[in-house]
mmCIF file of C-alpha atoms in Angstrom:
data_model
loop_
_atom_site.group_PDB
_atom_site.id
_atom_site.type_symbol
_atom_site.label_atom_id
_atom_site.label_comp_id
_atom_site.label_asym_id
_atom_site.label_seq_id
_atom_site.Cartn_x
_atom_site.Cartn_y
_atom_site.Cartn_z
ATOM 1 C CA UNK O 1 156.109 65.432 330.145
ATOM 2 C CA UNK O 2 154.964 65.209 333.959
ATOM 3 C CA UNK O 3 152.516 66.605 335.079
ATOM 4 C CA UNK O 4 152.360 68.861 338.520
ATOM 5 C CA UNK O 5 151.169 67.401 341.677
ATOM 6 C CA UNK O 6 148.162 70.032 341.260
ATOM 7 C CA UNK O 7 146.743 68.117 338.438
ATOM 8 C CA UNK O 8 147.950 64.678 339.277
ATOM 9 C CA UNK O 9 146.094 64.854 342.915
ATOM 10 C CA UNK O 10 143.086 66.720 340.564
ATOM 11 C CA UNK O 11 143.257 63.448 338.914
ATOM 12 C CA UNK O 12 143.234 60.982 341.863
ATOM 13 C CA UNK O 13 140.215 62.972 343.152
ATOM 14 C CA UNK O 14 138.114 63.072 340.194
ATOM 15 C CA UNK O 15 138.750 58.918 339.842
ATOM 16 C CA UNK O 16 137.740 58.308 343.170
ATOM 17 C CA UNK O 17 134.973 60.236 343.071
ATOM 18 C CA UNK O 18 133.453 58.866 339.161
ATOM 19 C CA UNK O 19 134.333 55.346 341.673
ATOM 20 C CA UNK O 20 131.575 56.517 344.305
ATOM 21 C CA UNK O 21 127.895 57.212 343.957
ATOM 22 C CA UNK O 22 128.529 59.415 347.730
ATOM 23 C CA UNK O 23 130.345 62.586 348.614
ATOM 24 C CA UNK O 24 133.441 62.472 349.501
ATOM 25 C CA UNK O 25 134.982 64.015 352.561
ATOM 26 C CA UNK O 26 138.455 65.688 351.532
ATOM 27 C CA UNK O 27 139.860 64.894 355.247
ATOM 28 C CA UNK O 28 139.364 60.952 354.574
ATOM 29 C CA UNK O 29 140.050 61.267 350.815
ATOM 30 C CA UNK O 30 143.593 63.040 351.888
ATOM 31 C CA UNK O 31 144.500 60.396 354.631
ATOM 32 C CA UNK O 32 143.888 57.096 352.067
ATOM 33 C CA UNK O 33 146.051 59.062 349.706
ATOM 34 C CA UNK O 34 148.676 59.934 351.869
ATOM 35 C CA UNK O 35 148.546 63.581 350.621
ATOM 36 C CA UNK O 36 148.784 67.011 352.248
ATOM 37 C CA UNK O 37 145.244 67.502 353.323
ATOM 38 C CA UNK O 38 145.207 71.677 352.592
ATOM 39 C CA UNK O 39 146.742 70.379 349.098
ATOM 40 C CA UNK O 40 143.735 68.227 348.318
ATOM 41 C CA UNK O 41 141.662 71.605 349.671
ATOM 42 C CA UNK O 42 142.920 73.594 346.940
ATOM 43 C CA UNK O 43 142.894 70.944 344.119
ATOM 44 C CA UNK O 44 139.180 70.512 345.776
ATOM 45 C CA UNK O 45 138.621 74.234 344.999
ATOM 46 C CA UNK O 46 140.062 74.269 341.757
ATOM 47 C CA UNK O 47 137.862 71.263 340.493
ATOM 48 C CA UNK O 48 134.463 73.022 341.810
ATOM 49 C CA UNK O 49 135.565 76.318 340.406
ATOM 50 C CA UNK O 50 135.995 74.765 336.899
ATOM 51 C CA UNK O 51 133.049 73.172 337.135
ATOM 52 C CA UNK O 52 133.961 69.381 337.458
ATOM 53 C CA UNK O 53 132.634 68.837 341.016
ATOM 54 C CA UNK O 54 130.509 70.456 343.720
ATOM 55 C CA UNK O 55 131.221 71.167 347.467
ATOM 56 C CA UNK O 56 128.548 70.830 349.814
ATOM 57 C CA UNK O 57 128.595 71.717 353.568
ATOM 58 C CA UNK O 58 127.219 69.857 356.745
ATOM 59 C CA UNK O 59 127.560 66.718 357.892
ATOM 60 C CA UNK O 60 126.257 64.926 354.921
ATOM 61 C CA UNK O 61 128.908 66.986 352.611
ATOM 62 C CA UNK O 62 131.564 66.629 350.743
ATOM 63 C CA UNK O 63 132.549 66.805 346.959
ATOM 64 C CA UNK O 64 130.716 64.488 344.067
ATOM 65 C CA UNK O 65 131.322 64.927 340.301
ATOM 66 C CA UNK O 66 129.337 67.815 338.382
ATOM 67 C CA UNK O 67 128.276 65.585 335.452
ATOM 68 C CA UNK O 68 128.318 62.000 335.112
ATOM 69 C CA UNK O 69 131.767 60.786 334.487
ATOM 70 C CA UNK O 70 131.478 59.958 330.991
ATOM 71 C CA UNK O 71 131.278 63.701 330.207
ATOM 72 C CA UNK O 72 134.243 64.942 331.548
ATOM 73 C CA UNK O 73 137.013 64.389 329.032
ATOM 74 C CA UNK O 74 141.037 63.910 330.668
ATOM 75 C CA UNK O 75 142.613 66.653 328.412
ATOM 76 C CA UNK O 76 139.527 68.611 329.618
ATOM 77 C CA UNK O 77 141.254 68.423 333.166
ATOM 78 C CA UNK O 78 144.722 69.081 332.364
ATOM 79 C CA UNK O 79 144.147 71.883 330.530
ATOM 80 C CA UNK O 80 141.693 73.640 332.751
ATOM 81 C CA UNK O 81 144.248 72.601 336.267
ATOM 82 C CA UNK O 82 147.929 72.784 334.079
ATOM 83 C CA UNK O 83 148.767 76.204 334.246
ATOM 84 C CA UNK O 84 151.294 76.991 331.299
ATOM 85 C CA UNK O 85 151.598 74.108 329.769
ATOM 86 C CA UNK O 86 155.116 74.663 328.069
ATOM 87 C CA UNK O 87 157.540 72.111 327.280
ATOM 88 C CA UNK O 88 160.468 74.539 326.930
ATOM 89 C CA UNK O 89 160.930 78.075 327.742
ATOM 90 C CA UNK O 90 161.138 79.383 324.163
ATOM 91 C CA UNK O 91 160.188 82.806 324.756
ATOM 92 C CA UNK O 92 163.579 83.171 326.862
ATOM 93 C CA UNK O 93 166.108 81.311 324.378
ATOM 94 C CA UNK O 94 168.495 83.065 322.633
ATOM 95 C CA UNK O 95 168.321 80.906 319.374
ATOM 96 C CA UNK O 96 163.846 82.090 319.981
ATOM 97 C CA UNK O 97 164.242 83.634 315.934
ATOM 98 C CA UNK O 98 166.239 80.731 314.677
ATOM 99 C CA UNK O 99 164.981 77.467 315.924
ATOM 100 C CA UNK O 100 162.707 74.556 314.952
ATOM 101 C CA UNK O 101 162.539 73.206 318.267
ATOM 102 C CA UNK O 102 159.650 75.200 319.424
ATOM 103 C CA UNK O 103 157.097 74.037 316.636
ATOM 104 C CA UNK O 104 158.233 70.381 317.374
ATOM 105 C CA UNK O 105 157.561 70.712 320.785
ATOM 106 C CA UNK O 106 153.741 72.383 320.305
ATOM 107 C CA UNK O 107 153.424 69.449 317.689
ATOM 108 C CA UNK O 108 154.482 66.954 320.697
ATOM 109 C CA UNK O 109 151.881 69.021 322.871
ATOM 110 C CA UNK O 110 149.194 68.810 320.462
ATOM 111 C CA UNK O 111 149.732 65.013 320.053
ATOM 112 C CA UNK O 112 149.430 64.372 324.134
ATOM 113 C CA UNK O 113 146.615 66.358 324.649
ATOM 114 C CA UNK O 114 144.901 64.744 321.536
ATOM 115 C CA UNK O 115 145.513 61.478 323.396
ATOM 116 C CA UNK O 116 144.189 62.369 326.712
ATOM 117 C CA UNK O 117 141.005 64.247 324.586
ATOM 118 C CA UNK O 118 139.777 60.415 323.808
ATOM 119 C CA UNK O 119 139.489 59.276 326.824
ATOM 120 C CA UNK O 120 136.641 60.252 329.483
ATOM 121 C CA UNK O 121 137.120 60.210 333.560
ATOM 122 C CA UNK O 122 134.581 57.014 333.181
ATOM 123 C CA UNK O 123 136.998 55.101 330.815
ATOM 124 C CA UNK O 124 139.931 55.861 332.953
ATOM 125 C CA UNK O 125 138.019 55.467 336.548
ATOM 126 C CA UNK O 126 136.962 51.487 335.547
ATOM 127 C CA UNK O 127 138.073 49.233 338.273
ATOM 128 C CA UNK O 128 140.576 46.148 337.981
ATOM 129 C CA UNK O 129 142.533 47.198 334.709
ATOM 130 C CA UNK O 130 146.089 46.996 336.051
ATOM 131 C CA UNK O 131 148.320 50.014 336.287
ATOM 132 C CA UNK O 132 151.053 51.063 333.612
ATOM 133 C CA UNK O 133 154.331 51.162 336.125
ATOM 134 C CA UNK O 134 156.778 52.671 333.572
ATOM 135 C CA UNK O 135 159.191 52.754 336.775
ATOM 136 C CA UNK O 136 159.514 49.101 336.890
ATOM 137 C CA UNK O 137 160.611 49.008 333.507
ATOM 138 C CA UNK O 138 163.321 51.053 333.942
ATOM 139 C CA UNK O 139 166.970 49.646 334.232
ATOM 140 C CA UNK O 140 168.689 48.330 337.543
ATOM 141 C CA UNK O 141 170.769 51.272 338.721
ATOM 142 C CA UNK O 142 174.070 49.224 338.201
ATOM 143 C CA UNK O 143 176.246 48.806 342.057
ATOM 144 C CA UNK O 144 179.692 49.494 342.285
ATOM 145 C CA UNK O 145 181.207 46.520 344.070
ATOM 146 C CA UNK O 146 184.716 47.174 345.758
ATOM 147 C CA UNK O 147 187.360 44.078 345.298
ATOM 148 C CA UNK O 148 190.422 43.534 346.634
ATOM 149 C CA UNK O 149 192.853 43.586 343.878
ATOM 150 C CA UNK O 150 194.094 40.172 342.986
#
């Protein structure tokens, strides 16, 4: 499953921010990212409207976290900033009344969001624990090298 750049940059945010004991200004929070500043805007908006974070104006402002960042649970996030969290479009199959696939796949569901339910934005916010790269794990895309016939 992947998630949408809506929740991953919800993510980011809400890390940096259970990192820092100040606001955050969006502008500078976009640039370090390398992100889309009226992206981080909307994610911004999203996280104060579900009530993980408040906005405040002036030159002091920025965002900070609602509630200490033990409180906020990751599933909490997704679910809350993952619109439509559907793994296949059943609805729209033709095999919909004659198909197991659909109950596996809420079972599969169930079991990720049960793993991101034990785990609060304070355990996943600590400092120095290295990064899972499942990309460098991946095979070498094999190279076609041209010979000349022998």
């Amino acid at each position: 499953m992947q998630l949408t750049q809506h929740t991953d940059f919800g993510l980011r945010l809400l890390i940096v921010l259970a990192r820092n004991d100040e606001a955050i200004a969006l502008p500078s929070f976009a640039a370090q990212q390398g992100l889309s500043y009226n992206h981080v805007a909307k994610v911004a908006q999203a996280l104060v409207h579900e009530g993980f974070a408040v906005s405040r104006r002036g030159r002091n402002g920025g965002i900070t976290l609602a509630r200490p960042a033990a409180d906020i649970r990751v599933g909490d996030v997704v679910r809350k900033l993952e619109r439509g969290m559907r793994l296949a479009d059943c609805a729209n199959c033709a095999l919909k009344h004659d198909c197991a696939l659909s109950s596996i796949l809420a079972e599969a569901l169930a079991a990720f969001m049960a793993v991101l339910d034990r785990y609060s934005l304070a355990d996943v916010a600590q400092s120095g624990v290295p990064a899972f790269a499942p990309w460098a794990m991946l095979p070498a895309v094999p190279t076609c090298a041209v010979t000349a016939p022998s």
